[in-house]
């Protein structure tokens, strides 16, 4: 297979993965709000991915490393995810919807790491990997805008917010068939992924790594406030009162910004270093939460969504660079896995439960919410996290960015 053809195939692989994740998740909180779910119920469903992050990628990585080609394993995960999404689309009660989404997340989440394994096996070069990976972000934006247009054509879309689950089911079925046609990636092509996470805990004796892990946990607490309830905030008539389609398109600006900030990351790392790059990402997240707390203007929200590009790229991608620099080569896979468990698993779980409780706590007698204090609380906490990291983090600056 020629290199341009290989790049196109792998780019489509990443696009499918992100389109499925975006289609099922972007409108889900609005759908649950329309069904009358309370704050904790919305958070419990949204936390399904964090529960899955605690175990699913590790078990799947061990299986793929020893028994099945990565593209075959990914294909079956996609195909099994499709009926679960369809089942979730049909539900209107909390318990069956939660069960459908929990099972979906357990089965789907391994496809994210398997896609990385397939791409690294056939590309090798990190810069070429990035050229394929960016199509995941583009796919997310594309499906977001498509859903926004669909909702507007349905007269605002208030009764069709759950249709994102149906679209995700269709995309998952197509992705499953497509995965079987990807270049063969035999078992054992990423042997280190099966390494026990316990080895990475020894790195916590390093000050820099320990500070990074603490920061990753703390920063994850704020994410669910935005991801679970940002859509409900935007359509609240007491604030911006946007239509569901417009609100969804506005939220997708974050991914557009990510494309540009990813292109800037290497230059920023060289200019200000790893420590202040990650600090800048945390500061951008705190400022974004502050914008949500005070916003009554559409343009303030446009600015807030653009900040997400800085927050995600500088902190999330910067953190993976930091782990790579702070870990010996034989422990890097385990260290990256530990970061995922702490950030996307443990920290996000606590954030989901906290955000759900705060959503109910800041409810007002008239049926609205005190959005200012709801977003101000995690904003102040994230600002404190940024200051802690800037003061405490040391290490990882001696190497070039590559």
Tab-separated table of C-alpha atoms in Angstrom:
chain	number	residue	atom	x	y	z
A	1	UNK	CA	0.000	0.000	0.000
A	2	UNK	CA	1.365	3.443	-0.928
A	3	UNK	CA	2.068	5.925	1.844
A	4	UNK	CA	-0.659	8.409	0.745
A	5	UNK	CA	-3.207	5.569	0.654
A	6	UNK	CA	-2.084	4.340	4.076
A	7	UNK	CA	-2.366	7.843	5.515
A	8	UNK	CA	-5.879	8.213	4.081
A	9	UNK	CA	-6.973	4.856	5.530
A	10	UNK	CA	-5.650	5.667	8.992
A	11	UNK	CA	-7.089	9.192	8.888
A	12	UNK	CA	-10.536	7.726	8.161
A	13	UNK	CA	-10.056	5.319	11.089
A	14	UNK	CA	-9.504	8.210	13.503
A	15	UNK	CA	-12.384	10.182	11.966
A	16	UNK	CA	-14.835	7.300	12.481
A	17	UNK	CA	-13.780	6.867	16.114
A	18	UNK	CA	-14.276	10.527	17.001
A	19	UNK	CA	-17.503	10.841	15.006
A	20	UNK	CA	-19.035	7.991	17.014
A	21	UNK	CA	-17.868	9.461	20.306
A	22	UNK	CA	-19.108	12.924	19.360
A	23	UNK	CA	-22.471	11.801	17.986
A	24	UNK	CA	-23.378	9.880	21.136
A	25	UNK	CA	-22.063	12.435	23.603
A	26	UNK	CA	-22.670	15.966	22.348
A	27	UNK	CA	-26.457	16.008	22.758
A	28	UNK	CA	-26.744	13.410	25.511
A	29	UNK	CA	-27.041	15.811	28.447
A	30	UNK	CA	-29.729	17.794	26.627
A	31	UNK	CA	-31.563	14.556	25.826
A	32	UNK	CA	-31.462	13.476	29.468
A	33	UNK	CA	-32.593	16.914	30.604
A	34	UNK	CA	-35.563	16.691	28.238
A	35	UNK	CA	-36.395	13.267	29.716
A	36	UNK	CA	-36.529	14.839	33.180
A	37	UNK	CA	-33.373	13.299	34.658
A	38	UNK	CA	-31.971	15.041	37.739
A	39	UNK	CA	-28.367	16.197	38.143
A	40	UNK	CA	-26.928	13.005	39.669
A	41	UNK	CA	-28.680	10.846	37.062
A	42	UNK	CA	-27.193	12.924	34.227
A	43	UNK	CA	-23.777	12.605	35.841
A	44	UNK	CA	-24.086	8.848	36.414
A	45	UNK	CA	-24.778	8.255	32.720
A	46	UNK	CA	-22.030	10.667	31.665
A	47	UNK	CA	-19.603	8.988	34.072
A	48	UNK	CA	-19.897	5.674	32.213
A	49	UNK	CA	-16.821	6.486	30.120
A	50	UNK	CA	-14.814	7.243	33.257
A	51	UNK	CA	-15.839	3.941	34.831
A	52	UNK	CA	-14.734	2.197	31.650
A	53	UNK	CA	-11.401	4.053	31.687
A	54	UNK	CA	-10.517	2.366	34.985
A	55	UNK	CA	-10.283	-1.105	33.480
A	56	UNK	CA	-11.424	-1.546	29.877
A	57	UNK	CA	-8.312	-0.285	28.005
A	58	UNK	CA	-5.982	-2.330	30.228
A	59	UNK	CA	-7.865	-5.601	29.738
A	60	UNK	CA	-8.364	-4.971	26.025
A	61	UNK	CA	-4.701	-4.054	25.570
A	62	UNK	CA	-3.627	-7.292	27.224
A	63	UNK	CA	-5.965	-9.327	24.970
A	64	UNK	CA	-4.947	-7.515	21.782
A	65	UNK	CA	-1.284	-7.869	22.689
A	66	UNK	CA	-1.523	-11.632	22.948
A	67	UNK	CA	-4.415	-13.097	20.992
A	68	UNK	CA	-6.012	-10.941	18.288
A	69	UNK	CA	-4.837	-8.573	15.554
A	70	UNK	CA	-5.635	-5.013	16.597
A	71	UNK	CA	-7.787	-4.218	13.560
A	72	UNK	CA	-9.911	-7.357	14.102
A	73	UNK	CA	-10.403	-6.624	17.797
A	74	UNK	CA	-11.367	-3.014	16.993
A	75	UNK	CA	-13.818	-4.173	14.335
A	76	UNK	CA	-15.682	-6.434	16.757
A	77	UNK	CA	-15.753	-3.674	19.392
A	78	UNK	CA	-17.384	-1.317	16.890
A	79	UNK	CA	-19.909	-3.917	15.733
A	80	UNK	CA	-20.901	-4.819	19.300
A	81	UNK	CA	-21.221	-1.131	20.196
A	82	UNK	CA	-23.793	-0.450	17.468
A	83	UNK	CA	-26.752	-2.417	18.947
A	84	UNK	CA	-26.033	-1.001	22.416
A	85	UNK	CA	-26.275	2.544	21.061
A	86	UNK	CA	-29.492	1.657	19.239
A	87	UNK	CA	-30.892	0.187	22.457
A	88	UNK	CA	-29.910	3.342	24.336
A	89	UNK	CA	-31.680	5.480	21.714
A	90	UNK	CA	-34.930	3.617	22.437
A	91	UNK	CA	-34.820	4.198	26.214
A	92	UNK	CA	-36.653	6.908	28.164
A	93	UNK	CA	-35.951	5.769	31.720
A	94	UNK	CA	-32.758	6.253	33.699
A	95	UNK	CA	-31.824	2.639	34.561
A	96	UNK	CA	-31.943	1.092	31.056
A	97	UNK	CA	-30.270	4.134	29.471
A	98	UNK	CA	-27.489	4.028	32.049
A	99	UNK	CA	-27.001	0.291	31.471
A	100	UNK	CA	-26.883	0.720	27.691
A	101	UNK	CA	-24.313	3.522	27.912
A	102	UNK	CA	-22.195	1.713	30.517
A	103	UNK	CA	-21.964	-1.395	28.329
A	104	UNK	CA	-21.271	0.744	25.263
A	105	UNK	CA	-18.391	2.540	26.980
A	106	UNK	CA	-16.816	-0.708	28.202
A	107	UNK	CA	-16.844	-2.162	24.687
A	108	UNK	CA	-16.114	1.001	22.685
A	109	UNK	CA	-13.313	2.578	24.731
A	110	UNK	CA	-10.616	0.051	23.698
A	111	UNK	CA	-11.011	1.195	20.083
A	112	UNK	CA	-9.379	4.498	21.014
A	113	UNK	CA	-6.110	2.914	22.135
A	114	UNK	CA	-6.281	0.233	19.439
A	115	UNK	CA	-6.403	2.983	16.810
A	116	UNK	CA	-3.172	4.398	18.252
A	117	UNK	CA	-1.554	0.949	18.171
A	118	UNK	CA	-2.519	0.447	14.519
A	119	UNK	CA	-1.293	3.903	13.502
A	120	UNK	CA	2.040	3.722	15.359
A	121	UNK	CA	2.699	0.225	13.991
A	122	UNK	CA	2.322	1.353	10.380
A	123	UNK	CA	3.584	4.963	10.608
A	124	UNK	CA	6.141	4.999	13.417
A	125	UNK	CA	6.961	8.720	13.110
A	126	UNK	CA	5.069	10.791	15.709
A	127	UNK	CA	4.694	13.733	13.321
A	128	UNK	CA	3.071	11.521	10.683
A	129	UNK	CA	0.884	10.067	13.426
A	130	UNK	CA	-0.275	13.589	14.263
A	131	UNK	CA	-1.205	14.233	10.634
A	132	UNK	CA	-3.567	11.249	10.765
A	133	UNK	CA	-4.814	11.900	14.308
A	134	UNK	CA	-5.981	15.435	13.533
A	135	UNK	CA	-8.708	13.921	11.346
A	136	UNK	CA	-10.297	12.655	14.537
A	137	UNK	CA	-10.862	16.246	15.614
A	138	UNK	CA	-12.087	17.167	12.135
A	139	UNK	CA	-14.512	14.229	12.245
A	140	UNK	CA	-15.858	15.414	15.600
A	141	UNK	CA	-16.466	18.901	14.204
A	142	UNK	CA	-18.123	17.487	11.079
A	143	UNK	CA	-20.600	15.310	12.967
A	144	UNK	CA	-21.323	18.166	15.374
A	145	UNK	CA	-22.205	20.552	12.568
A	146	UNK	CA	-24.229	17.840	10.836
A	147	UNK	CA	-26.278	17.260	13.987
A	148	UNK	CA	-26.742	21.007	14.431
A	149	UNK	CA	-28.127	21.322	10.903
A	150	UNK	CA	-30.380	18.311	11.490
A	151	UNK	CA	-31.814	19.839	14.665
A	152	UNK	CA	-32.479	23.164	12.958
A	153	UNK	CA	-34.257	21.392	10.091
A	154	UNK	CA	-36.418	19.634	12.684
A	155	UNK	CA	-37.646	22.970	13.991
A	156	UNK	CA	-35.137	23.482	16.791
A	157	UNK	CA	-34.766	19.826	17.661
A	158	UNK	CA	-36.158	19.793	21.198
A	159	UNK	CA	-37.775	16.390	20.618
A	160	UNK	CA	-34.855	14.904	18.697
A	161	UNK	CA	-31.857	15.357	21.007
A	162	UNK	CA	-31.578	11.587	21.442
A	163	UNK	CA	-31.107	11.034	17.719
A	164	UNK	CA	-27.362	11.465	18.147
A	165	UNK	CA	-27.372	7.968	19.668
A	166	UNK	CA	-29.017	6.581	16.535
A	167	UNK	CA	-26.440	8.286	14.311
A	168	UNK	CA	-23.647	6.912	16.498
A	169	UNK	CA	-25.100	3.399	16.142
A	170	UNK	CA	-25.069	3.659	12.342
A	171	UNK	CA	-21.528	5.055	12.309
A	172	UNK	CA	-20.347	2.314	14.666
A	173	UNK	CA	-21.701	-0.409	12.384
A	174	UNK	CA	-19.967	1.163	9.369
A	175	UNK	CA	-16.717	1.607	11.336
A	176	UNK	CA	-16.829	-2.051	12.369
A	177	UNK	CA	-16.923	-3.236	8.780
A	178	UNK	CA	-14.258	-0.684	7.796
A	179	UNK	CA	-11.910	-1.792	10.596
A	180	UNK	CA	-11.667	-5.308	9.149
A	181	UNK	CA	-10.201	-3.786	5.963
A	182	UNK	CA	-7.419	-1.883	7.765
A	183	UNK	CA	-3.777	-2.973	7.357
A	184	UNK	CA	-2.935	-6.061	9.375
A	185	UNK	CA	-1.549	-5.286	12.834
A	186	UNK	CA	-0.526	-8.581	14.467
A	187	UNK	CA	-0.691	-9.367	18.195
A	188	UNK	CA	2.342	-8.191	20.094
A	189	UNK	CA	2.955	-5.109	17.903
A	190	UNK	CA	2.674	-3.007	21.054
A	191	UNK	CA	3.984	-5.390	23.689
A	192	UNK	CA	4.557	-2.756	26.291
A	193	UNK	CA	0.820	-1.992	26.496
A	194	UNK	CA	0.341	-5.137	28.547
A	195	UNK	CA	2.798	-4.003	31.227
A	196	UNK	CA	1.319	-3.811	34.698
A	197	UNK	CA	0.478	-0.348	35.921
A	198	UNK	CA	2.052	-1.148	39.268
A	199	UNK	CA	5.498	-0.517	37.787
A	200	UNK	CA	4.547	3.087	37.051
A	201	UNK	CA	3.739	3.820	40.695
A	202	UNK	CA	7.454	3.794	41.483
A	203	UNK	CA	7.705	6.985	39.425
A	204	UNK	CA	5.646	8.787	42.076
A	205	UNK	CA	8.865	9.047	44.079
A	206	UNK	CA	9.940	11.680	41.539
A	207	UNK	CA	8.659	15.118	42.499
A	208	UNK	CA	7.843	16.127	38.917
A	209	UNK	CA	5.848	12.990	38.166
A	210	UNK	CA	3.980	13.113	41.488
A	211	UNK	CA	3.013	16.760	40.949
A	212	UNK	CA	1.844	15.960	37.415
A	213	UNK	CA	-0.357	13.077	38.619
A	214	UNK	CA	-1.893	15.178	41.414
A	215	UNK	CA	-2.568	17.959	38.919
A	216	UNK	CA	-4.097	15.540	36.409
A	217	UNK	CA	-6.514	14.285	39.065
A	218	UNK	CA	-7.456	17.783	40.230
A	219	UNK	CA	-7.887	19.206	36.729
A	220	UNK	CA	-10.268	16.380	35.783
A	221	UNK	CA	-12.744	17.486	38.451
A	222	UNK	CA	-13.791	20.550	36.443
A	223	UNK	CA	-14.379	18.882	33.071
A	224	UNK	CA	-17.803	17.360	33.848
A	225	UNK	CA	-19.193	20.758	34.873
A	226	UNK	CA	-18.685	21.868	31.273
A	227	UNK	CA	-19.206	18.626	29.364
A	228	UNK	CA	-22.298	17.444	31.249
A	229	UNK	CA	-24.043	20.771	31.764
A	230	UNK	CA	-22.611	23.275	29.271
A	231	UNK	CA	-25.312	22.409	26.719
A	232	UNK	CA	-28.094	22.886	29.299
A	233	UNK	CA	-26.577	26.248	30.240
A	234	UNK	CA	-26.562	27.470	26.640
A	235	UNK	CA	-30.218	26.585	25.989
A	236	UNK	CA	-31.424	27.994	29.341
A	237	UNK	CA	-33.762	30.925	28.493
A	238	UNK	CA	-32.502	32.761	31.595
A	239	UNK	CA	-29.020	32.882	30.066
A	240	UNK	CA	-28.300	32.716	26.323
A	241	UNK	CA	-31.464	30.801	25.395
A	242	UNK	CA	-29.949	29.294	22.245
A	243	UNK	CA	-31.706	26.680	20.145
A	244	UNK	CA	-30.296	23.148	20.571
A	245	UNK	CA	-28.774	23.219	17.085
A	246	UNK	CA	-27.049	26.567	17.641
A	247	UNK	CA	-25.828	25.497	21.085
A	248	UNK	CA	-24.314	22.328	19.673
A	249	UNK	CA	-22.540	24.229	16.904
A	250	UNK	CA	-21.183	26.721	19.427
A	251	UNK	CA	-19.777	23.905	21.560
A	252	UNK	CA	-18.041	22.430	18.499
A	253	UNK	CA	-15.904	25.573	18.154
A	254	UNK	CA	-13.715	24.058	20.877
A	255	UNK	CA	-12.615	21.311	18.493
A	256	UNK	CA	-11.992	23.817	15.691
A	257	UNK	CA	-9.682	25.700	18.047
A	258	UNK	CA	-7.922	22.455	18.972
A	259	UNK	CA	-6.836	21.935	15.358
A	260	UNK	CA	-4.983	25.265	15.346
A	261	UNK	CA	-3.490	24.962	18.826
A	262	UNK	CA	-2.162	21.485	18.003
A	263	UNK	CA	-0.204	23.068	15.164
A	264	UNK	CA	1.205	25.630	17.629
A	265	UNK	CA	2.186	23.197	20.380
A	266	UNK	CA	5.732	22.334	19.270
A	267	UNK	CA	6.672	26.004	18.921
A	268	UNK	CA	5.124	26.894	22.281
A	269	UNK	CA	7.008	24.095	24.037
A	270	UNK	CA	10.290	25.327	22.585
A	271	UNK	CA	9.605	28.941	23.507
A	272	UNK	CA	8.216	28.746	27.061
A	273	UNK	CA	8.992	25.168	28.111
A	274	UNK	CA	6.892	22.292	29.345
A	275	UNK	CA	6.103	23.662	32.799
A	276	UNK	CA	4.582	26.925	31.592
A	277	UNK	CA	2.841	25.287	28.636
A	278	UNK	CA	0.896	23.003	30.988
A	279	UNK	CA	0.328	25.926	33.369
A	280	UNK	CA	-1.094	27.927	30.457
A	281	UNK	CA	-3.520	25.105	29.640
A	282	UNK	CA	-4.798	25.041	33.217
A	283	UNK	CA	-5.098	28.827	33.268
A	284	UNK	CA	-7.109	28.743	30.031
A	285	UNK	CA	-9.487	26.198	31.563
A	286	UNK	CA	-9.990	28.386	34.644
A	287	UNK	CA	-10.660	31.420	32.447
A	288	UNK	CA	-13.103	29.400	30.340
A	289	UNK	CA	-15.065	28.419	33.439
A	290	UNK	CA	-15.073	32.072	34.474
A	291	UNK	CA	-16.571	33.018	31.110
A	292	UNK	CA	-19.368	30.492	31.627
A	293	UNK	CA	-19.987	31.946	35.091
A	294	UNK	CA	-20.524	35.523	33.867
A	295	UNK	CA	-21.648	35.089	30.249
A	296	UNK	CA	-24.843	36.663	28.978
A	297	UNK	CA	-23.342	37.341	25.539
A	298	UNK	CA	-22.834	34.992	22.606
A	299	UNK	CA	-19.411	36.479	21.874
A	300	UNK	CA	-18.177	35.744	25.384
A	301	UNK	CA	-19.098	32.108	24.785
A	302	UNK	CA	-17.331	32.071	21.420
A	303	UNK	CA	-14.194	33.268	23.219
A	304	UNK	CA	-14.702	30.649	25.945
A	305	UNK	CA	-14.925	27.848	23.399
A	306	UNK	CA	-11.757	29.019	21.678
A	307	UNK	CA	-10.020	28.803	25.055
A	308	UNK	CA	-10.816	25.091	25.103
A	309	UNK	CA	-8.318	24.596	22.290
A	310	UNK	CA	-5.579	26.032	24.494
A	311	UNK	CA	-6.812	24.194	27.587
A	312	UNK	CA	-6.952	20.771	25.939
A	313	UNK	CA	-3.844	20.944	23.785
A	314	UNK	CA	-1.513	22.649	26.244
A	315	UNK	CA	-2.585	20.599	29.274
A	316	UNK	CA	-3.749	17.212	27.945
A	317	UNK	CA	-1.184	16.839	25.155
A	318	UNK	CA	1.472	18.634	27.189
A	319	UNK	CA	0.930	16.167	30.038
A	320	UNK	CA	1.577	13.189	27.766
A	321	UNK	CA	4.817	14.846	26.642
A	322	UNK	CA	5.752	15.365	30.301
A	323	UNK	CA	5.090	11.709	31.136
A	324	UNK	CA	7.239	10.643	28.194
A	325	UNK	CA	10.126	12.819	29.382
A	326	UNK	CA	9.853	11.883	33.057
A	327	UNK	CA	9.658	8.109	32.476
A	328	UNK	CA	12.390	5.640	31.458
A	329	UNK	CA	11.747	4.048	28.040
A	330	UNK	CA	10.775	0.651	29.451
A	331	UNK	CA	8.066	2.229	31.662
A	332	UNK	CA	6.553	4.822	29.356
A	333	UNK	CA	3.538	2.762	28.321
A	334	UNK	CA	2.710	1.983	31.960
A	335	UNK	CA	3.195	5.610	32.956
A	336	UNK	CA	0.885	6.831	30.192
A	337	UNK	CA	-1.679	4.250	31.288
A	338	UNK	CA	-1.461	5.485	34.865
A	339	UNK	CA	-2.093	9.049	33.691
A	340	UNK	CA	-5.240	7.911	31.837
A	341	UNK	CA	-6.545	6.036	34.890
A	342	UNK	CA	-5.923	9.017	37.195
A	343	UNK	CA	-7.228	11.725	34.837
A	344	UNK	CA	-9.932	10.141	32.684
A	345	UNK	CA	-10.880	7.542	35.294
A	346	UNK	CA	-10.580	8.531	38.945
A	347	UNK	CA	-10.514	12.310	38.603
A	348	UNK	CA	-13.310	12.434	36.053
A	349	UNK	CA	-15.488	10.124	38.188
A	350	UNK	CA	-15.221	12.428	41.189
A	351	UNK	CA	-15.913	15.363	38.871
A	352	UNK	CA	-19.054	13.739	37.451
A	353	UNK	CA	-20.521	13.070	40.881
A	354	UNK	CA	-19.569	16.525	42.191
A	355	UNK	CA	-21.023	18.306	39.150
A	356	UNK	CA	-24.300	16.393	39.450
A	357	UNK	CA	-24.686	17.316	43.098
A	358	UNK	CA	-23.827	20.951	42.404
A	359	UNK	CA	-26.370	21.080	39.558
A	360	UNK	CA	-29.138	20.176	42.001
A	361	UNK	CA	-27.689	22.323	44.814
A	362	UNK	CA	-27.675	25.474	42.661
A	363	UNK	CA	-31.219	24.928	41.370
A	364	UNK	CA	-33.498	27.938	41.916
A	365	UNK	CA	-37.150	27.842	43.058
A	366	UNK	CA	-38.430	28.877	39.630
A	367	UNK	CA	-36.935	25.826	37.939
A	368	UNK	CA	-33.741	27.533	36.751
A	369	UNK	CA	-30.182	27.393	38.038
A	370	UNK	CA	-27.635	29.716	39.591
A	371	UNK	CA	-25.178	29.151	36.751
A	372	UNK	CA	-22.782	31.824	37.996
A	373	UNK	CA	-21.871	29.989	41.195
A	374	UNK	CA	-22.174	26.601	39.487
A	375	UNK	CA	-19.287	27.414	37.123
A	376	UNK	CA	-17.406	29.751	39.472
A	377	UNK	CA	-16.733	26.959	41.974
A	378	UNK	CA	-14.724	24.708	39.586
A	379	UNK	CA	-13.164	27.817	38.025
A	380	UNK	CA	-11.609	28.880	41.324
A	381	UNK	CA	-10.513	25.304	42.020
A	382	UNK	CA	-8.843	25.032	38.597
A	383	UNK	CA	-7.066	28.357	39.138
A	384	UNK	CA	-5.716	27.002	42.427
A	385	UNK	CA	-4.596	23.835	40.648
A	386	UNK	CA	-2.739	25.925	38.056
A	387	UNK	CA	-0.940	27.890	40.766
A	388	UNK	CA	0.019	24.681	42.579
A	389	UNK	CA	1.441	23.187	39.387
A	390	UNK	CA	3.380	26.326	38.441
A	391	UNK	CA	4.920	26.452	41.912
A	392	UNK	CA	5.614	22.744	42.468
A	393	UNK	CA	6.445	21.173	39.097
A	394	UNK	CA	10.061	20.575	38.164
A	395	UNK	CA	11.615	18.350	35.524
A	396	UNK	CA	11.247	17.368	31.901
A	397	UNK	CA	12.717	20.576	30.514
A	398	UNK	CA	16.142	19.346	29.622
A	399	UNK	CA	15.084	17.474	26.463
A	400	UNK	CA	14.021	18.992	23.177
A	401	UNK	CA	10.577	18.579	21.815
A	402	UNK	CA	11.742	16.366	19.035
